[in-house]
Amino acid sequence: MFNDHTILLGIETSCDETAASVCIDGKIVLSNVISSQIATHRTYGGVVPEIASRLHIDCIDYVTRCALDEAGISLNDIDAICATKGPGLSGALLVGYSFAKSLSYANGIRLIPVNHLLAHISANYLLCKIETLDDLNTLTMDNFPSSALNAPFICLLVSGGHTSLCLVKSKTDIEILGQTIDDAAGEAFDKVARALNLPYPGGPQIEKNALDFNNKEDVSIINLFPRGSVKDKPYDFTFSGLKSAVLNYINKYKVNSKDIKEVQKISYAFQESVFDALLSRTILLAKEKNITKVALAGGVAANKTLRMRLDTACKANNLQFFVPDIRWTTDNAAMVCAEGYLHLNDKNKSYIDSDIFLD
Ligand code: KG4
Ligand code: ZN
């Protein structure tokens, strides 16, 4: 505890990023260290779970030390260790969660297990990054990039493994009202990118190619691919039909992945289809539930076009829009601190015997 503030250490290893972070009160980030395995997995076109686990083992200790050093904090100053418990890759989760349990046990620091998906949503509560603890004294609300987000709100959670529409009734009471019945949005980005011979992860590659496309007003291209809907489930998503339509188009027209203009066109048309589906359901849900605030979360929330389009759609519908800083959209441990902080008062539970969960 530092001057009535709670200092949290976060640890995240659910997929292919080894991450550790030190945060204050689940809102202010002192350090956010991420060791990405992307370069290794890229050779295989996607994440290889066994390699991911081994790479986490190699650097979890170092990444955690870096996060503590960068924050200028020692383990003695940490009030709680928040660690991702699931969902994710089992071997990868086991490395980070077991490491966190050992640190907790050996140093007598309480452990707070964190759900990875809720952590993505809680990234919206992170307010800013500071360089040293002394900077806490100079913080005023004017320094914060966005005003604080309070429940109730609708959260569109779009990551590599999940696509859900959540009603956040309170920060710890969340109901999923819509979800994908097949591929997650990020997964669809990755699969389409692969078909276009773009490197893993596909999301940023599709985004770049779509941004570079010149003919953005051409309605025939905007509507090149379908917007799937799910019968009798107005808030659910389906992306497998869209993915098949893109693959069929590539085969039918024998698209050469070296034809940059064609890759840009397909990337743009695909992205428009995904975003139309995401936006229409999000706005519909907010309107029907009479909720005035909308937040975005998950790795796909790093996409600037999605951020801008949802912002515009919210403004047009008199809704307030929130989105985390881009650093806190893809997997990181600051968001794990933000979520863990909400569970600081679950004091009676002992988690040292707890285990990971997969989905
Ligand atoms: O949340 P995240 O880091 O990991 C999971 O929990 O799944 O999300 C990773 C996903 C990948 O599918 C990746 O392609 C996608 O997020 N992604 C993006 C962008 N950056 C990452 N998708 C679209 N545009 C981006 N800029
Ligand atoms: Zn994630």
CSV table of C-alpha atoms and ligand atoms in Angstrom, one decimal:
chain,number,residue,atom,x,y,z
A,1,MET,CA,0.0,0.0,0.0
A,2,PHE,CA,1.4,3.4,-1.0
A,3,ASN,CA,-0.3,6.4,0.5
A,4,ASP,CA,-3.7,4.6,0.4
A,5,HIS,CA,-3.1,3.3,-3.1
A,6,THR,CA,-3.2,-0.4,-4.0
A,7,ILE,CA,-0.3,-1.7,-6.0
A,8,LEU,CA,-1.0,-4.6,-8.3
A,9,LEU,CA,1.3,-6.9,-10.3
A,10,GLY,CA,-0.4,-8.5,-13.3
A,11,ILE,CA,0.7,-11.6,-15.2
A,12,GLU,CA,-0.8,-12.7,-18.5
A,13,THR,CA,0.2,-15.8,-20.6
A,14,SER,CA,-3.0,-17.0,-22.2
A,15,CYS,CA,-1.8,-17.2,-25.8
A,16,ASP,CA,1.4,-15.9,-27.5
A,17,GLU,CA,2.3,-12.8,-25.4
A,18,THR,CA,4.2,-13.1,-22.1
A,19,ALA,CA,3.1,-10.0,-20.2
A,20,ALA,CA,3.6,-8.4,-16.8
A,21,SER,CA,2.5,-5.0,-15.5
A,22,VAL,CA,2.4,-3.0,-12.4
A,23,CYS,CA,-0.7,-0.8,-11.9
A,24,ILE,CA,-2.1,1.4,-9.2
A,25,ASP,CA,-5.7,1.0,-8.1
A,26,GLY,CA,-6.4,-0.9,-11.4
A,27,LYS,CA,-6.5,2.4,-13.2
A,28,ILE,CA,-3.0,3.9,-13.5
A,29,VAL,CA,-0.3,1.9,-15.3
A,30,LEU,CA,3.3,2.1,-14.0
A,31,SER,CA,4.7,-0.5,-16.3
A,32,ASN,CA,3.4,-2.6,-19.1
A,33,VAL,CA,6.0,-5.1,-20.4
A,34,ILE,CA,5.1,-7.5,-23.3
A,35,SER,CA,7.4,-10.1,-24.8
A,36,SER,CA,5.7,-11.1,-28.1
A,37,GLN,CA,6.2,-14.6,-29.7
A,38,ILE,CA,4.7,-13.5,-33.0
A,39,ALA,CA,8.0,-13.7,-34.9
A,40,THR,CA,8.4,-17.3,-34.0
A,41,HIS,CA,4.8,-18.4,-34.7
A,42,ARG,CA,4.7,-16.5,-38.0
A,43,THR,CA,6.9,-19.2,-39.5
A,44,TYR,CA,4.0,-21.7,-38.9
A,45,GLY,CA,1.2,-19.3,-40.0
A,46,GLY,CA,-0.4,-19.3,-36.5
A,47,VAL,CA,0.2,-20.0,-32.8
A,48,VAL,CA,1.8,-23.5,-32.0
A,49,PRO,CA,0.6,-24.2,-28.4
A,50,GLU,CA,3.6,-26.3,-27.4
A,51,ILE,CA,6.1,-23.6,-28.6
A,52,ALA,CA,4.0,-20.9,-26.9
A,53,SER,CA,4.3,-22.7,-23.5
A,54,ARG,CA,8.1,-23.2,-23.9
A,55,LEU,CA,8.6,-19.5,-24.8
A,56,HIS,CA,6.6,-18.4,-21.8
A,57,ILE,CA,8.8,-20.5,-19.5
A,58,ASP,CA,11.9,-19.0,-21.1
A,59,CYS,CA,10.9,-15.4,-20.3
A,60,ILE,CA,8.2,-15.2,-17.6
A,61,ASP,CA,10.7,-14.5,-14.9
A,62,TYR,CA,12.6,-11.9,-16.9
A,63,VAL,CA,9.4,-10.1,-18.1
A,64,THR,CA,8.1,-9.9,-14.5
A,65,ARG,CA,11.5,-8.5,-13.3
A,66,CYS,CA,11.4,-5.9,-16.1
A,67,ALA,CA,7.8,-4.9,-15.1
A,68,LEU,CA,8.9,-4.4,-11.4
A,69,ASP,CA,12.1,-2.6,-12.4
A,70,GLU,CA,10.5,-0.3,-14.8
A,71,ALA,CA,7.9,0.6,-12.2
A,72,GLY,CA,10.6,1.1,-9.6
A,73,ILE,CA,8.7,-1.3,-7.3
A,74,SER,CA,10.0,-4.3,-5.3
A,75,LEU,CA,7.9,-7.4,-4.6
A,76,ASN,CA,7.5,-6.2,-1.0
A,77,ASP,CA,5.5,-3.2,-2.2
A,78,ILE,CA,3.0,-5.4,-4.1
A,79,ASP,CA,-0.5,-5.7,-2.5
A,80,ALA,CA,-1.8,-8.4,-4.8
A,81,ILE,CA,-0.8,-10.5,-7.8
A,82,CYS,CA,-3.4,-10.8,-10.5
A,83,ALA,CA,-2.9,-13.6,-13.0
A,84,THR,CA,-4.9,-14.9,-16.0
A,85,LYS,CA,-6.6,-18.1,-15.1
A,86,GLY,CA,-8.4,-18.7,-18.4
A,87,PRO,CA,-9.7,-19.0,-21.0
A,88,GLY,CA,-6.7,-19.6,-23.3
A,89,LEU,CA,-4.1,-22.3,-24.3
A,90,SER,CA,-3.8,-24.8,-21.4
A,91,GLY,CA,0.1,-25.0,-21.5
A,92,ALA,CA,0.5,-21.3,-21.9
A,93,LEU,CA,-1.9,-20.5,-19.0
A,94,LEU,CA,-0.3,-23.0,-16.8
A,95,VAL,CA,3.1,-21.3,-17.0
A,96,GLY,CA,1.8,-17.8,-16.0
A,97,TYR,CA,-0.7,-19.0,-13.4
A,98,SER,CA,1.8,-21.4,-11.7
A,99,PHE,CA,4.4,-18.7,-11.7
A,100,ALA,CA,2.0,-16.3,-10.1
A,101,LYS,CA,1.0,-18.9,-7.5
A,102,SER,CA,4.6,-19.6,-6.6
A,103,LEU,CA,5.4,-15.8,-6.3
A,104,SER,CA,2.3,-15.5,-4.2
A,105,TYR,CA,3.1,-18.4,-1.9
A,106,ALA,CA,6.8,-17.6,-1.5
A,107,ASN,CA,6.2,-14.0,-0.7
A,108,GLY,CA,2.9,-14.1,1.2
A,109,ILE,CA,1.2,-11.9,-1.3
A,110,ARG,CA,-2.5,-12.6,-2.1
A,111,LEU,CA,-3.3,-14.0,-5.5
A,112,ILE,CA,-6.3,-12.9,-7.6
A,113,PRO,CA,-7.3,-15.1,-10.5
A,114,VAL,CA,-8.5,-13.2,-13.5
A,115,ASN,CA,-10.8,-14.2,-16.4
A,116,HIS,CA,-9.0,-13.1,-19.6
A,117,LEU,CA,-12.2,-12.0,-21.4
A,118,LEU,CA,-13.3,-9.8,-18.5
A,119,ALA,CA,-9.8,-8.4,-18.4
A,120,HIS,CA,-10.2,-7.2,-22.0
A,121,ILE,CA,-13.4,-5.4,-21.0
A,122,SER,CA,-11.7,-3.9,-17.9
A,123,ALA,CA,-9.0,-2.5,-20.1
A,124,ASN,CA,-11.6,0.3,-20.5
A,125,TYR,CA,-11.1,1.3,-16.9
A,126,LEU,CA,-7.3,2.0,-17.3
A,127,LEU,CA,-6.9,5.8,-17.4
A,128,CYS,CA,-3.3,6.6,-18.1
A,129,LYS,CA,0.4,5.6,-17.8
A,130,ILE,CA,2.8,7.4,-15.4
A,131,GLU,CA,6.6,7.0,-15.2
A,132,THR,CA,7.2,7.0,-11.5
A,133,LEU,CA,5.1,6.7,-8.3
A,134,ASP,CA,5.9,10.4,-7.5
A,135,ASP,CA,3.9,11.4,-10.6
A,136,LEU,CA,0.7,10.2,-8.7
A,137,ASN,CA,0.8,13.5,-6.8
A,138,THR,CA,0.6,15.5,-9.9
A,139,LEU,CA,-2.4,13.7,-11.5
A,140,THR,CA,-5.6,15.5,-11.9
A,141,MET,CA,-8.7,14.5,-13.9
A,142,ASP,CA,-7.4,16.8,-16.7
A,143,ASN,CA,-4.4,14.5,-17.3
A,144,PHE,CA,-6.7,11.6,-18.2
A,145,PRO,CA,-7.3,10.9,-21.8
A,146,SER,CA,-10.9,9.9,-21.3
A,147,SER,CA,-13.4,10.4,-18.5
A,148,ALA,CA,-14.1,7.4,-16.3
A,149,LEU,CA,-16.4,4.7,-17.7
A,150,ASN,CA,-19.1,3.5,-15.2
A,151,ALA,CA,-21.7,0.7,-15.6
A,152,PRO,CA,-24.2,0.1,-17.1
A,153,PHE,CA,-22.8,-0.1,-20.6
A,154,ILE,CA,-22.7,-2.4,-23.6
A,155,CYS,CA,-19.3,-3.8,-24.5
A,156,LEU,CA,-18.5,-5.2,-27.9
A,157,LEU,CA,-15.7,-7.7,-27.1
A,158,VAL,CA,-13.8,-8.7,-30.3
A,159,SER,CA,-10.7,-10.9,-30.0
A,160,GLY,CA,-9.0,-13.8,-31.7
A,161,GLY,CA,-11.0,-16.4,-29.8
A,162,HIS,CA,-14.3,-14.6,-28.9
A,163,THR,CA,-16.8,-12.1,-30.3
A,164,SER,CA,-19.5,-11.2,-27.8
A,165,LEU,CA,-21.9,-8.4,-27.0
A,166,CYS,CA,-22.0,-8.0,-23.2
A,167,LEU,CA,-24.4,-6.0,-21.0
A,168,VAL,CA,-22.2,-4.8,-18.2
A,169,LYS,CA,-24.7,-4.2,-15.4
A,170,SER,CA,-22.0,-3.5,-12.8
A,171,LYS,CA,-18.3,-4.0,-13.2
A,172,THR,CA,-18.6,-7.5,-11.7
A,173,ASP,CA,-22.0,-8.4,-13.1
A,174,ILE,CA,-21.8,-9.1,-16.8
A,175,GLU,CA,-24.4,-10.8,-19.1
A,176,ILE,CA,-23.5,-12.0,-22.5
A,177,LEU,CA,-26.5,-11.2,-24.8
A,178,GLY,CA,-24.9,-12.0,-28.2
A,179,GLN,CA,-22.0,-14.0,-29.5
A,180,THR,CA,-20.6,-15.6,-32.6
A,181,ILE,CA,-22.0,-19.0,-33.5
A,182,ASP,CA,-18.9,-19.9,-35.5
A,183,ASP,CA,-15.6,-18.0,-36.0
A,184,ALA,CA,-14.5,-15.1,-33.9
A,185,ALA,CA,-14.0,-11.8,-35.7
A,186,GLY,CA,-10.2,-11.9,-35.1
A,187,GLU,CA,-10.1,-15.5,-36.3
A,188,ALA,CA,-11.9,-14.5,-39.5
A,189,PHE,CA,-9.3,-11.7,-40.0
A,190,ASP,CA,-6.5,-14.3,-39.5
A,191,LYS,CA,-8.0,-16.9,-41.9
A,192,VAL,CA,-8.7,-14.4,-44.7
A,193,ALA,CA,-5.2,-12.9,-44.3
A,194,ARG,CA,-3.7,-16.4,-44.6
A,195,ALA,CA,-5.7,-17.0,-47.8
A,196,LEU,CA,-4.2,-13.8,-49.2
A,197,ASN,CA,-0.7,-15.0,-48.2
A,198,LEU,CA,-0.4,-12.2,-45.6
A,199,PRO,CA,1.7,-13.0,-42.5
A,200,TYR,CA,0.2,-13.9,-39.0
A,201,PRO,CA,-1.5,-12.2,-37.2
A,202,GLY,CA,-3.8,-11.2,-40.0
A,203,GLY,CA,-5.7,-8.4,-38.3
A,204,PRO,CA,-3.1,-5.7,-38.6
A,205,GLN,CA,-2.2,-6.8,-42.2
A,206,ILE,CA,-5.8,-6.7,-43.4
A,207,GLU,CA,-6.2,-3.3,-41.7
A,208,LYS,CA,-3.2,-1.9,-43.5
A,209,ASN,CA,-4.2,-3.2,-46.9
A,210,ALA,CA,-7.8,-1.9,-46.4
A,211,LEU,CA,-6.5,1.6,-45.4
A,212,ASP,CA,-4.3,1.7,-48.6
A,213,PHE,CA,-7.3,0.8,-50.8
A,214,ASN,CA,-8.1,3.8,-53.0
A,215,ASN,CA,-11.7,3.3,-54.1
A,216,LYS,CA,-13.4,3.4,-50.7
A,217,GLU,CA,-16.6,4.9,-52.0
A,218,ASP,CA,-17.4,2.2,-54.6
A,219,VAL,CA,-20.6,0.6,-53.4
A,220,SER,CA,-20.1,-2.5,-55.5
A,221,ILE,CA,-16.9,-3.2,-53.5
A,222,ILE,CA,-18.3,-2.3,-50.2
A,223,ASN,CA,-21.1,-4.8,-50.8
A,224,LEU,CA,-18.8,-7.4,-52.5
A,225,PHE,CA,-19.2,-9.9,-49.5
A,226,PRO,CA,-22.3,-10.8,-47.4
A,227,ARG,CA,-23.2,-9.6,-43.9
A,228,GLY,CA,-24.3,-12.8,-42.2
A,229,SER,CA,-27.1,-12.8,-39.6
A,230,VAL,CA,-28.4,-15.5,-37.3
A,231,LYS,CA,-32.1,-16.4,-37.6
A,232,ASP,CA,-34.1,-15.3,-34.5
A,233,LYS,CA,-30.9,-14.2,-32.7
A,234,PRO,CA,-30.6,-10.5,-33.5
A,235,TYR,CA,-27.5,-10.0,-31.4
A,236,ASP,CA,-25.5,-13.0,-32.6
A,237,PHE,CA,-22.8,-13.0,-35.2
A,238,THR,CA,-21.7,-15.4,-37.9
A,239,PHE,CA,-18.5,-15.0,-39.9
A,240,SER,CA,-18.0,-18.4,-41.5
A,241,GLY,CA,-20.2,-17.6,-44.5
A,242,LEU,CA,-18.3,-14.4,-45.1
A,243,LYS,CA,-15.0,-16.3,-44.8
A,244,SER,CA,-16.2,-18.8,-47.3
A,245,ALA,CA,-17.4,-16.1,-49.7
A,246,VAL,CA,-13.9,-14.5,-49.6
A,247,LEU,CA,-12.2,-17.9,-50.2
A,248,ASN,CA,-14.6,-18.6,-53.1
A,249,TYR,CA,-13.9,-15.2,-54.6
A,250,ILE,CA,-10.1,-15.8,-54.4
A,251,ASN,CA,-10.5,-19.2,-56.1
A,252,LYS,CA,-13.0,-18.1,-58.7
A,253,TYR,CA,-11.0,-15.1,-59.9
A,254,LYS,CA,-7.7,-16.9,-59.3
A,255,VAL,CA,-6.5,-13.9,-57.2
A,256,ASN,CA,-2.7,-13.7,-57.1
A,257,SER,CA,-1.6,-12.6,-53.7
A,258,LYS,CA,1.2,-10.5,-55.4
A,259,ASP,CA,-1.5,-8.4,-57.0
A,260,ILE,CA,-1.4,-5.7,-54.3
A,261,LYS,CA,-4.5,-3.8,-55.6
A,262,GLU,CA,-6.6,-6.9,-55.5
A,263,VAL,CA,-5.4,-7.8,-52.0
A,264,GLN,CA,-6.2,-4.2,-50.9
A,265,LYS,CA,-9.7,-4.5,-52.4
A,266,ILE,CA,-10.5,-7.8,-50.8
A,267,SER,CA,-9.1,-6.7,-47.4
A,268,TYR,CA,-11.3,-3.5,-47.6
A,269,ALA,CA,-14.5,-5.3,-48.7
A,270,PHE,CA,-14.0,-8.1,-46.1
A,271,GLN,CA,-13.4,-5.5,-43.3
A,272,GLU,CA,-16.5,-3.5,-44.3
A,273,SER,CA,-18.6,-6.7,-44.0
A,274,VAL,CA,-17.2,-7.6,-40.5
A,275,PHE,CA,-17.6,-4.0,-39.2
A,276,ASP,CA,-21.1,-3.6,-40.6
A,277,ALA,CA,-22.2,-6.8,-38.7
A,278,LEU,CA,-20.4,-5.7,-35.5
A,279,LEU,CA,-21.8,-2.1,-35.6
A,280,SER,CA,-25.4,-2.9,-36.4
A,281,ARG,CA,-25.9,-5.3,-33.6
A,282,THR,CA,-24.0,-3.2,-31.0
A,283,ILE,CA,-26.2,-0.1,-31.7
A,284,LEU,CA,-29.4,-2.2,-31.9
A,285,LEU,CA,-28.6,-3.8,-28.5
A,286,ALA,CA,-27.8,-0.4,-26.8
A,287,LYS,CA,-31.0,1.1,-28.2
A,288,GLU,CA,-33.2,-1.8,-27.3
A,289,LYS,CA,-31.8,-2.0,-23.7
A,290,ASN,CA,-31.9,1.7,-23.3
A,291,ILE,CA,-28.2,1.9,-22.5
A,292,THR,CA,-26.4,5.1,-23.3
A,293,LYS,CA,-22.8,4.0,-23.2
A,294,VAL,CA,-20.9,1.6,-25.5
A,295,ALA,CA,-17.4,0.3,-25.0
A,296,LEU,CA,-15.1,-1.7,-27.3
A,297,ALA,CA,-12.6,-4.3,-26.2
A,298,GLY,CA,-10.3,-7.1,-27.4
A,299,GLY,CA,-7.5,-7.4,-30.0
A,300,VAL,CA,-9.6,-6.3,-32.9
A,301,ALA,CA,-10.3,-3.1,-31.0
A,302,ALA,CA,-6.7,-2.1,-32.1
A,303,ASN,CA,-8.2,-1.6,-35.6
A,304,LYS,CA,-8.4,2.2,-36.2
A,305,THR,CA,-11.2,1.9,-38.8
A,306,LEU,CA,-13.4,0.0,-36.3
A,307,ARG,CA,-12.6,2.5,-33.5
A,308,MET,CA,-13.5,5.4,-35.8
A,309,ARG,CA,-16.7,3.7,-37.3
A,310,LEU,CA,-18.1,2.7,-33.9
A,311,ASP,CA,-17.4,6.2,-32.6
A,312,THR,CA,-19.2,7.7,-35.5
A,313,ALA,CA,-22.2,5.3,-35.2
A,314,CYS,CA,-22.4,6.0,-31.5
A,315,LYS,CA,-22.4,9.8,-32.0
A,316,ALA,CA,-25.2,9.4,-34.7
A,317,ASN,CA,-27.3,7.5,-32.1
A,318,ASN,CA,-26.5,9.8,-29.1
A,319,LEU,CA,-24.5,7.1,-27.4
A,320,GLN,CA,-21.2,7.8,-25.5
A,321,PHE,CA,-18.3,5.7,-26.9
A,322,PHE,CA,-15.4,4.4,-24.9
A,323,VAL,CA,-12.3,2.4,-26.1
A,324,PRO,CA,-9.0,1.6,-24.3
A,325,ASP,CA,-5.7,3.1,-25.4
A,326,ILE,CA,-4.4,1.0,-28.3
A,327,ARG,CA,-1.7,-0.4,-26.1
A,328,TRP,CA,-4.3,-2.1,-23.9
A,329,THR,CA,-6.4,-3.7,-26.6
A,330,THR,CA,-4.3,-6.7,-27.6
A,331,ASP,CA,-3.2,-9.1,-24.9
A,332,ASN,CA,-1.4,-7.3,-22.0
A,333,ALA,CA,-1.1,-7.5,-18.2
A,334,ALA,CA,-2.3,-4.0,-17.3
A,335,MET,CA,-5.8,-5.1,-18.2
A,336,VAL,CA,-5.3,-8.1,-15.9
A,337,CYS,CA,-4.6,-5.6,-13.0
A,338,ALA,CA,-7.7,-3.6,-14.0
A,339,GLU,CA,-9.9,-6.7,-13.7
A,340,GLY,CA,-8.1,-8.1,-10.6
A,341,TYR,CA,-8.6,-4.8,-8.8
A,342,LEU,CA,-12.4,-5.3,-9.0
A,343,HIS,CA,-12.0,-8.5,-6.9
A,344,LEU,CA,-9.8,-7.2,-4.2
A,345,ASN,CA,-12.6,-7.5,-1.7
A,346,ASP,CA,-13.3,-11.2,-2.3
A,347,LYS,CA,-11.2,-11.6,0.8
A,348,ASN,CA,-12.5,-15.0,2.1
A,349,LYS,CA,-11.3,-17.0,-0.9
A,350,SER,CA,-8.0,-18.7,-1.0
A,351,TYR,CA,-6.9,-19.3,-4.5
A,352,ILE,CA,-3.5,-20.9,-3.9
A,353,ASP,CA,-5.0,-24.4,-4.6
A,354,SER,CA,-6.9,-23.1,-7.7
A,355,ASP,CA,-6.2,-24.2,-11.2
A,356,ILE,CA,-6.5,-22.8,-14.7
A,357,PHE,CA,-9.6,-23.1,-16.8
A,358,LEU,CA,-9.8,-23.4,-20.6
A,359,ASP,CA,-13.1,-21.9,-21.8
B,1,KG4,O1,-7.3,-10.1,-27.8
B,1,KG4,P1,-6.2,-10.7,-28.6
B,1,KG4,O2,-4.9,-10.0,-28.5
B,1,KG4,O3,-6.0,-12.2,-28.2
B,1,KG4,C1,-7.1,-13.0,-27.9
B,1,KG4,O4,-7.5,-13.0,-26.7
B,1,KG4,O5,-7.6,-13.7,-28.8
B,1,KG4,O6,-6.7,-10.7,-30.1
B,1,KG4,C2,-5.9,-11.2,-31.1
B,1,KG4,C3,-6.7,-11.0,-32.4
B,1,KG4,C4,-6.0,-11.7,-33.6
B,1,KG4,O7,-7.0,-12.4,-34.3
B,1,KG4,C5,-5.6,-10.5,-34.4
B,1,KG4,O8,-5.5,-10.7,-35.8
B,1,KG4,C6,-6.6,-9.4,-34.1
B,1,KG4,O9,-6.9,-9.6,-32.7
B,1,KG4,N1,-6.1,-8.1,-34.3
B,1,KG4,C7,-6.7,-7.2,-35.2
B,1,KG4,C8,-5.8,-6.1,-35.2
B,1,KG4,N2,-4.8,-6.3,-34.3
B,1,KG4,C9,-5.0,-7.5,-33.8
B,1,KG4,N3,-7.7,-7.3,-36.0
B,1,KG4,C10,-8.0,-6.3,-36.8
B,1,KG4,N4,-7.3,-5.2,-36.9
B,1,KG4,C11,-6.2,-5.0,-36.1
B,1,KG4,N5,-5.5,-3.9,-36.1
B,2,ZN,ZN,-7.0,-11.6,-25.5
